[in-house]
Amino acid sequence: EFPAEDSGYHTYSEMLTELDEAASWHPDIVDRTTVGRSAEGREIPAVKISDNAGVDEDEPEVLFTCNQHAREHLTAEMCLHILKRYTDNYGSDRAISDAVDGREIWVVPMVNPDGVAHDISGSDYLGWRRNRQANPVDLNRNWGHQWGCCGGSSGDPNSSTYRGPEAFSAPETASLRDFVNSRVVDGTQQITAHIDFHTFSELVLWPYGYTTAENAPGMTREEYRRFADVGKAMAATNGYDPMQSSELYVTDGSVNDWMWAEHDILSFTFEMYPGSGGSEGFYPPDEVIQRETSRNDEAVSILLDESGR
Ligand SMILES: NS(=O)(=O)N[C@@H](Cc1ccccc1)C(=O)O
Ligand SMILES: [Ca+2]
Ligand SMILES: [Ca+2]
Ligand SMILES: [Ca+2]
Ligand SMILES: [Zn+2]
């Protein structure tokens, strides 16, 4: 459970309830589904938001993933905010209705449900990051593009950036991989854009993470330019700093690198509030949830527009 003063944050079961309620209140535009199972057997749920949600229509698909890292609880609130914004305002807000009618929006609020539950299992936050396998894995170092290539992760099972014994060794990343792979229809990946939400530092990041090169294999200068242009446009609306993720530090096995290299998905990482550690760091008070999730509304709209180009 969350401390009483932070009751605004959703536990795993409270998150499940939000998804089920959205599906029952908006049956025509919300389809509740499952991505897979965590190490401890929890369902990894997802919702699809679109007109005729139960039908796979020929519309650009966009994916939002949250809580790869357990302690980054504000990100689950970001995913739930996206769900709320695109359902509650459907039919009344023209831009929202156009987005829902013209896209298929996938939202995965907790990629790492076991880690989330563990982090709040004590009397105080545990500062937990990884999953809950016997040798806990940093899910954002466990993806399969250039896995473990470049000193951007650790091979030490005791390290907070432990990459696992092999790519996709974690059931959580393997489940999400299988879901994305399943969106290849007649040889074409239907998902064209993605944001993976993290905290904190207030950044908009794009691949590659494993190299500082802008034109490494699978990324032309034009493609890099598009990442930078869209990244900067989104950052201009939320006040985050835009950059290639490797400018901060090199990471190998990250989700963005795999989404782009494997599927040509325009894949970003957003590091949310706060800008710097200070007292709040990974645990800002629940009073900031509404403000700091709404802060990304324009950026999300930009990505949905961009997904159709
Ligand atoms: N949430 S975070 O602090 O762990 N950062 C994430 C995302 C990230 C990746 C590369 C550079 C900056 C940030 C990570 O996987 O390291
Ligand atoms: Ca509070
Ligand atoms: Ca549709
Ligand atoms: Ca479709
Ligand atoms: Zn993170």
CSV table of C-alpha atoms and ligand atoms in Angstrom, one decimal:
chain,number,residue,atom,x,y,z
A,1,GLU,CA,0.0,0.0,0.0
A,2,PHE,CA,1.0,3.6,-0.4
A,3,PRO,CA,1.4,5.8,2.7
A,4,ALA,CA,-1.8,7.6,3.6
A,5,GLU,CA,-0.5,10.9,2.5
A,6,ASP,CA,0.2,9.4,-1.0
A,7,SER,CA,-3.1,7.6,-1.4
A,8,GLY,CA,-3.6,9.3,-4.8
A,9,TYR,CA,-1.1,6.9,-6.3
A,10,HIS,CA,-2.6,3.6,-7.7
A,11,THR,CA,-1.6,0.2,-6.3
A,12,TYR,CA,-1.6,-2.7,-8.8
A,13,SER,CA,-5.2,-3.7,-7.9
A,14,GLU,CA,-6.4,-0.1,-8.0
A,15,MET,CA,-4.9,0.2,-11.4
A,16,LEU,CA,-6.7,-2.9,-12.6
A,17,THR,CA,-9.9,-1.5,-11.3
A,18,GLU,CA,-9.4,1.7,-13.3
A,19,LEU,CA,-8.9,-0.3,-16.5
A,20,ASP,CA,-12.0,-2.5,-15.9
A,21,GLU,CA,-14.1,0.6,-15.1
A,22,ALA,CA,-12.9,2.4,-18.3
A,23,ALA,CA,-13.9,-0.7,-20.3
A,24,SER,CA,-17.3,-1.0,-18.8
A,25,TRP,CA,-18.1,2.8,-18.9
A,26,HIS,CA,-16.8,3.2,-22.5
A,27,PRO,CA,-17.4,-0.2,-24.1
A,28,ASP,CA,-17.3,1.1,-27.7
A,29,ILE,CA,-13.9,2.8,-27.4
A,30,VAL,CA,-12.1,0.8,-24.8
A,31,ASP,CA,-10.9,-2.8,-25.2
A,32,ARG,CA,-9.3,-4.4,-22.2
A,33,THR,CA,-6.6,-6.9,-22.9
A,34,THR,CA,-3.5,-8.6,-21.5
A,35,VAL,CA,0.1,-8.3,-22.6
A,36,GLY,CA,1.3,-11.3,-20.6
A,37,ARG,CA,2.4,-12.3,-17.1
A,38,SER,CA,5.1,-11.1,-14.7
A,39,ALA,CA,7.7,-13.3,-12.9
A,40,GLU,CA,5.4,-13.7,-9.9
A,41,GLY,CA,2.3,-14.4,-12.1
A,42,ARG,CA,0.6,-11.0,-12.1
A,43,GLU,CA,-1.3,-10.2,-15.3
A,44,ILE,CA,0.4,-7.3,-17.2
A,45,PRO,CA,-2.7,-5.5,-18.5
A,46,ALA,CA,-3.3,-3.2,-21.4
A,47,VAL,CA,-6.1,-1.2,-22.9
A,48,LYS,CA,-6.7,-0.2,-26.5
A,49,ILE,CA,-8.5,3.1,-27.0
A,50,SER,CA,-10.2,3.6,-30.4
A,51,ASP,CA,-13.5,3.8,-32.2
A,52,ASN,CA,-14.8,0.2,-32.7
A,53,ALA,CA,-12.2,-0.8,-30.1
A,54,GLY,CA,-13.0,-4.5,-30.5
A,55,VAL,CA,-12.1,-4.4,-34.2
A,56,ASP,CA,-8.6,-4.2,-35.5
A,57,GLU,CA,-9.0,-1.3,-38.0
A,58,ASP,CA,-6.5,0.0,-40.4
A,59,GLU,CA,-5.5,3.0,-38.3
A,60,PRO,CA,-2.0,4.0,-37.1
A,61,GLU,CA,-1.3,2.4,-33.7
A,62,VAL,CA,0.5,4.2,-30.8
A,63,LEU,CA,1.9,2.5,-27.7
A,64,PHE,CA,2.4,4.1,-24.2
A,65,THR,CA,4.3,2.0,-21.6
A,66,CYS,CA,4.8,2.9,-18.0
A,67,ASN,CA,6.6,1.6,-14.8
A,68,GLN,CA,9.3,-0.5,-16.3
A,69,HIS,CA,11.1,0.8,-13.2
A,70,ALA,CA,9.2,-0.1,-10.0
A,71,ARG,CA,9.7,3.0,-7.9
A,72,GLU,CA,8.7,5.4,-10.7
A,73,HIS,CA,5.1,5.4,-9.6
A,74,LEU,CA,4.3,8.8,-11.3
A,75,THR,CA,4.6,7.0,-14.6
A,76,ALA,CA,1.7,4.6,-13.9
A,77,GLU,CA,-0.4,7.8,-13.2
A,78,MET,CA,0.7,9.2,-16.5
A,79,CYS,CA,-0.6,6.1,-18.3
A,80,LEU,CA,-3.9,6.2,-16.4
A,81,HIS,CA,-4.1,9.9,-17.2
A,82,ILE,CA,-3.8,9.2,-20.9
A,83,LEU,CA,-6.6,6.6,-20.6
A,84,LYS,CA,-8.8,9.0,-18.7
A,85,ARG,CA,-8.2,11.9,-21.1
A,86,TYR,CA,-9.0,9.9,-24.2
A,87,THR,CA,-12.1,8.3,-22.8
A,88,ASP,CA,-13.8,10.9,-20.6
A,89,ASN,CA,-13.4,13.7,-23.2
A,90,TYR,CA,-14.5,11.5,-26.2
A,91,GLY,CA,-17.5,13.0,-28.0
A,92,SER,CA,-17.1,16.4,-26.3
A,93,ASP,CA,-13.6,17.4,-27.3
A,94,ARG,CA,-13.1,17.5,-31.0
A,95,ALA,CA,-9.3,16.9,-31.0
A,96,ILE,CA,-9.8,14.0,-28.6
A,97,SER,CA,-12.5,12.5,-30.7
A,98,ASP,CA,-10.5,12.8,-33.8
A,99,ALA,CA,-7.5,11.1,-32.2
A,100,VAL,CA,-9.6,8.2,-30.9
A,101,ASP,CA,-11.4,7.8,-34.2
A,102,GLY,CA,-8.3,7.9,-36.3
A,103,ARG,CA,-5.8,6.0,-34.2
A,104,GLU,CA,-5.6,2.8,-32.1
A,105,ILE,CA,-4.0,3.8,-28.7
A,106,TRP,CA,-2.4,1.1,-26.6
A,107,VAL,CA,-1.7,1.8,-22.9
A,108,VAL,CA,0.3,-0.5,-20.6
A,109,PRO,CA,0.3,1.2,-17.2
A,110,MET,CA,2.5,-1.2,-15.2
A,111,VAL,CA,5.1,-3.2,-17.2
A,112,ASN,CA,6.7,-4.3,-13.9
A,113,PRO,CA,3.8,-5.0,-11.5
A,114,ASP,CA,5.9,-7.3,-9.2
A,115,GLY,CA,8.4,-4.5,-8.6
A,116,VAL,CA,5.7,-2.0,-8.0
A,117,ALA,CA,4.1,-4.2,-5.4
A,118,HIS,CA,7.4,-4.9,-3.7
A,119,ASP,CA,8.4,-1.2,-3.6
A,120,ILE,CA,5.4,-0.3,-1.5
A,121,SER,CA,5.3,-3.6,0.6
A,122,GLY,CA,7.0,-2.1,3.6
A,123,SER,CA,6.2,0.7,6.0
A,124,ASP,CA,8.3,3.0,3.8
A,125,TYR,CA,9.2,3.1,0.1
A,126,LEU,CA,12.0,0.6,-0.7
A,127,GLY,CA,13.5,2.5,-3.6
A,128,TRP,CA,13.2,-0.7,-5.8
A,129,ARG,CA,13.9,-0.4,-9.5
A,130,ARG,CA,14.2,-3.9,-11.1
A,131,ASN,CA,11.8,-6.8,-11.5
A,132,ARG,CA,11.3,-9.6,-8.9
A,133,GLN,CA,13.0,-12.5,-10.5
A,134,ALA,CA,15.4,-14.5,-8.3
A,135,ASN,CA,18.2,-12.4,-9.8
A,136,PRO,CA,16.3,-9.1,-10.3
A,137,VAL,CA,16.7,-7.6,-13.8
A,138,ASP,CA,16.7,-4.0,-14.9
A,139,LEU,CA,14.0,-4.3,-17.5
A,140,ASN,CA,15.3,-1.4,-19.5
A,141,ARG,CA,18.6,-3.2,-20.0
A,142,ASN,CA,17.0,-6.5,-21.0
A,143,TRP,CA,15.7,-5.7,-24.5
A,144,GLY,CA,17.3,-7.4,-27.5
A,145,HIS,CA,18.9,-4.8,-29.7
A,146,GLN,CA,22.6,-4.6,-29.0
A,147,TRP,CA,22.0,-6.3,-25.7
A,148,GLY,CA,25.0,-6.0,-23.4
A,149,CYS,CA,27.1,-4.6,-26.2
A,150,CYS,CA,28.6,-1.4,-24.9
A,151,GLY,CA,29.1,-1.0,-21.2
A,152,GLY,CA,25.6,0.5,-20.8
A,153,SER,CA,24.4,-2.1,-18.3
A,154,SER,CA,25.9,-4.6,-15.8
A,155,GLY,CA,26.5,-8.3,-15.9
A,156,ASP,CA,26.6,-8.3,-12.1
A,157,PRO,CA,23.3,-9.8,-10.6
A,158,ASN,CA,23.7,-7.5,-7.7
A,159,SER,CA,23.8,-4.4,-9.8
A,160,SER,CA,20.8,-2.1,-10.2
A,161,THR,CA,21.4,-2.1,-13.9
A,162,TYR,CA,21.7,-5.9,-14.2
A,163,ARG,CA,20.9,-6.9,-17.8
A,164,GLY,CA,19.9,-10.5,-17.0
A,165,PRO,CA,21.6,-13.7,-18.3
A,166,GLU,CA,20.3,-13.0,-21.9
A,167,ALA,CA,18.1,-10.7,-23.8
A,168,PHE,CA,14.4,-11.0,-22.9
A,169,SER,CA,15.2,-13.3,-19.9
A,170,ALA,CA,12.6,-11.3,-18.0
A,171,PRO,CA,9.0,-12.4,-18.5
A,172,GLU,CA,7.9,-8.8,-18.5
A,173,THR,CA,10.1,-7.7,-21.4
A,174,ALA,CA,9.4,-11.0,-23.3
A,175,SER,CA,5.7,-10.4,-22.9
A,176,LEU,CA,5.9,-6.9,-24.2
A,177,ARG,CA,8.2,-8.0,-27.1
A,178,ASP,CA,5.6,-10.7,-28.0
A,179,PHE,CA,2.8,-8.1,-27.9
A,180,VAL,CA,4.6,-5.7,-30.2
A,181,ASN,CA,5.7,-8.6,-32.5
A,182,SER,CA,2.0,-9.6,-32.7
A,183,ARG,CA,1.1,-6.2,-34.1
A,184,VAL,CA,2.9,-7.1,-37.4
A,185,VAL,CA,-0.1,-7.6,-39.7
A,186,ASP,CA,0.6,-8.8,-43.3
A,187,GLY,CA,4.3,-8.0,-42.8
A,188,THR,CA,3.7,-4.5,-41.6
A,189,GLN,CA,4.2,-3.3,-38.0
A,190,GLN,CA,1.0,-1.4,-37.1
A,191,ILE,CA,2.5,0.5,-34.2
A,192,THR,CA,4.3,3.6,-35.6
A,193,ALA,CA,5.1,5.6,-32.4
A,194,HIS,CA,5.8,4.9,-28.7
A,195,ILE,CA,6.7,6.6,-25.4
A,196,ASP,CA,8.2,4.8,-22.5
A,197,PHE,CA,7.6,6.9,-19.3
A,198,HIS,CA,10.2,7.1,-16.5
A,199,THR,CA,11.1,9.4,-13.7
A,200,PHE,CA,12.9,11.7,-13.0
A,201,SER,CA,14.8,14.6,-14.6
A,202,GLU,CA,12.3,16.1,-17.1
A,203,LEU,CA,13.9,14.9,-20.3
A,204,VAL,CA,12.6,13.8,-23.8
A,205,LEU,CA,15.0,11.1,-25.1
A,206,TRP,CA,15.4,9.3,-28.4
A,207,PRO,CA,17.6,6.4,-29.6
A,208,TYR,CA,20.1,5.2,-29.9
A,209,GLY,CA,21.1,4.7,-26.3
A,210,TYR,CA,23.9,2.2,-27.0
A,211,THR,CA,25.9,4.6,-29.1
A,212,THR,CA,26.4,8.3,-29.4
A,213,ALA,CA,26.5,8.0,-33.2
A,214,GLU,CA,23.6,9.6,-34.9
A,215,ASN,CA,23.7,7.3,-38.0
A,216,ALA,CA,24.5,3.9,-36.5
A,217,PRO,CA,23.1,0.8,-38.4
A,218,GLY,CA,19.4,1.1,-38.8
A,219,MET,CA,19.3,4.9,-38.3
A,220,THR,CA,19.9,7.2,-41.3
A,221,ARG,CA,20.6,10.9,-40.8
A,222,GLU,CA,17.1,11.7,-42.0
A,223,GLU,CA,15.6,9.3,-39.5
A,224,TYR,CA,17.7,10.8,-36.7
A,225,ARG,CA,16.6,14.3,-37.8
A,226,ARG,CA,13.0,13.2,-37.5
A,227,PHE,CA,13.5,11.9,-34.0
A,228,ALA,CA,15.2,15.2,-33.0
A,229,ASP,CA,12.5,17.3,-34.6
A,230,VAL,CA,9.6,15.5,-33.0
A,231,GLY,CA,11.5,15.2,-29.7
A,232,LYS,CA,12.2,18.9,-29.7
A,233,ALA,CA,8.6,19.8,-30.6
A,234,MET,CA,7.3,17.7,-27.7
A,235,ALA,CA,9.8,19.1,-25.3
A,236,ALA,CA,8.8,22.6,-26.3
A,237,THR,CA,5.3,21.9,-24.8
A,238,ASN,CA,6.3,20.3,-21.5
A,239,GLY,CA,9.5,22.2,-20.7
A,240,TYR,CA,11.6,19.0,-20.6
A,241,ASP,CA,15.2,18.9,-22.1
A,242,PRO,CA,15.4,17.0,-25.5
A,243,MET,CA,18.4,15.0,-26.5
A,244,GLN,CA,19.7,11.6,-27.7
A,245,SER,CA,19.6,9.4,-24.7
A,246,SER,CA,23.3,8.4,-25.0
A,247,GLU,CA,24.3,12.1,-24.5
A,248,LEU,CA,23.4,11.5,-20.9
A,249,TYR,CA,24.8,8.1,-20.5
A,250,VAL,CA,25.2,5.0,-22.7
A,251,THR,CA,22.6,2.3,-22.1
A,252,ASP,CA,22.4,-1.0,-23.9
A,253,GLY,CA,19.3,-3.2,-24.1
A,254,SER,CA,16.9,-0.3,-23.7
A,255,VAL,CA,13.4,-0.4,-25.0
A,256,ASN,CA,13.8,2.5,-27.4
A,257,ASP,CA,16.7,0.9,-29.3
A,258,TRP,CA,14.7,-2.3,-29.8
A,259,MET,CA,11.4,-0.6,-30.8
A,260,TRP,CA,13.3,1.4,-33.5
A,261,ALA,CA,15.8,-1.1,-34.7
A,262,GLU,CA,13.4,-4.0,-34.8
A,263,HIS,CA,10.2,-2.3,-35.9
A,264,ASP,CA,10.9,1.2,-37.0
A,265,ILE,CA,8.7,2.5,-34.2
A,266,LEU,CA,9.3,6.2,-33.4
A,267,SER,CA,10.2,5.4,-29.8
A,268,PHE,CA,10.9,7.9,-27.1
A,269,THR,CA,11.7,7.9,-23.3
A,270,PHE,CA,10.1,10.7,-21.2
A,271,GLU,CA,11.8,11.3,-17.9
A,272,MET,CA,9.1,13.0,-15.8
A,273,TYR,CA,9.0,15.4,-12.8
A,274,PRO,CA,11.0,16.4,-10.8
A,275,GLY,CA,13.8,18.0,-12.7
A,276,SER,CA,16.4,17.2,-10.0
A,277,GLY,CA,16.5,14.9,-7.0
A,278,GLY,CA,16.0,17.2,-4.0
A,279,SER,CA,13.7,15.9,-1.4
A,280,GLU,CA,11.1,14.5,-3.8
A,281,GLY,CA,13.2,12.5,-6.3
A,282,PHE,CA,11.4,9.2,-7.1
A,283,TYR,CA,8.6,10.0,-4.6
A,284,PRO,CA,6.9,13.3,-5.3
A,285,PRO,CA,3.8,13.8,-3.2
A,286,ASP,CA,0.5,12.8,-4.8
A,287,GLU,CA,-0.6,16.4,-4.9
A,288,VAL,CA,1.6,16.8,-8.1
A,289,ILE,CA,0.0,13.9,-10.0
A,290,GLN,CA,-2.7,15.9,-11.8
A,291,ARG,CA,-0.3,18.8,-12.8
A,292,GLU,CA,2.6,16.6,-13.8
A,293,THR,CA,0.6,14.2,-15.9
A,294,SER,CA,-1.4,16.9,-17.6
A,295,ARG,CA,1.9,18.6,-18.4
A,296,ASN,CA,2.4,16.0,-21.1
A,297,ASP,CA,-1.0,16.4,-22.8
A,298,GLU,CA,0.3,18.4,-25.7
A,299,ALA,CA,3.3,16.2,-26.2
A,300,VAL,CA,1.0,13.1,-26.4
A,301,SER,CA,-1.2,14.8,-28.9
A,302,ILE,CA,1.9,15.7,-31.0
A,303,LEU,CA,3.0,12.0,-31.0
A,304,LEU,CA,-0.5,10.8,-32.0
A,305,ASP,CA,-0.5,13.3,-34.9
A,306,GLU,CA,3.0,12.3,-35.9
A,307,SER,CA,2.1,8.6,-35.8
A,308,GLY,CA,0.1,9.0,-39.0
A,309,ARG,CA,2.9,10.5,-41.1
B,1,LIG,N1,14.5,6.1,-15.1
B,1,LIG,S1,16.0,6.1,-15.1
B,1,LIG,O1,16.6,7.1,-14.3
B,1,LIG,O2,16.5,4.8,-14.8
B,1,LIG,N2,16.5,6.4,-16.7
B,1,LIG,C1,16.2,5.4,-17.6
B,1,LIG,C2,16.1,6.0,-19.0
B,1,LIG,C3,17.3,6.6,-19.5
B,1,LIG,C4,18.1,5.9,-20.4
B,1,LIG,C5,19.3,6.5,-20.9
B,1,LIG,C6,19.6,7.8,-20.5
B,1,LIG,C7,18.8,8.5,-19.6
B,1,LIG,C8,17.7,7.9,-19.1
B,1,LIG,C9,17.2,4.3,-17.6
B,1,LIG,O3,16.8,3.2,-18.1
B,1,LIG,O4,18.4,4.5,-17.2
B,2,CA,CA,-0.8,13.9,-0.3
B,3,CA,CA,-10.7,2.2,-34.6
B,4,CA,CA,-5.0,-1.7,-36.4
B,5,ZN,ZN,13.3,4.5,-15.1
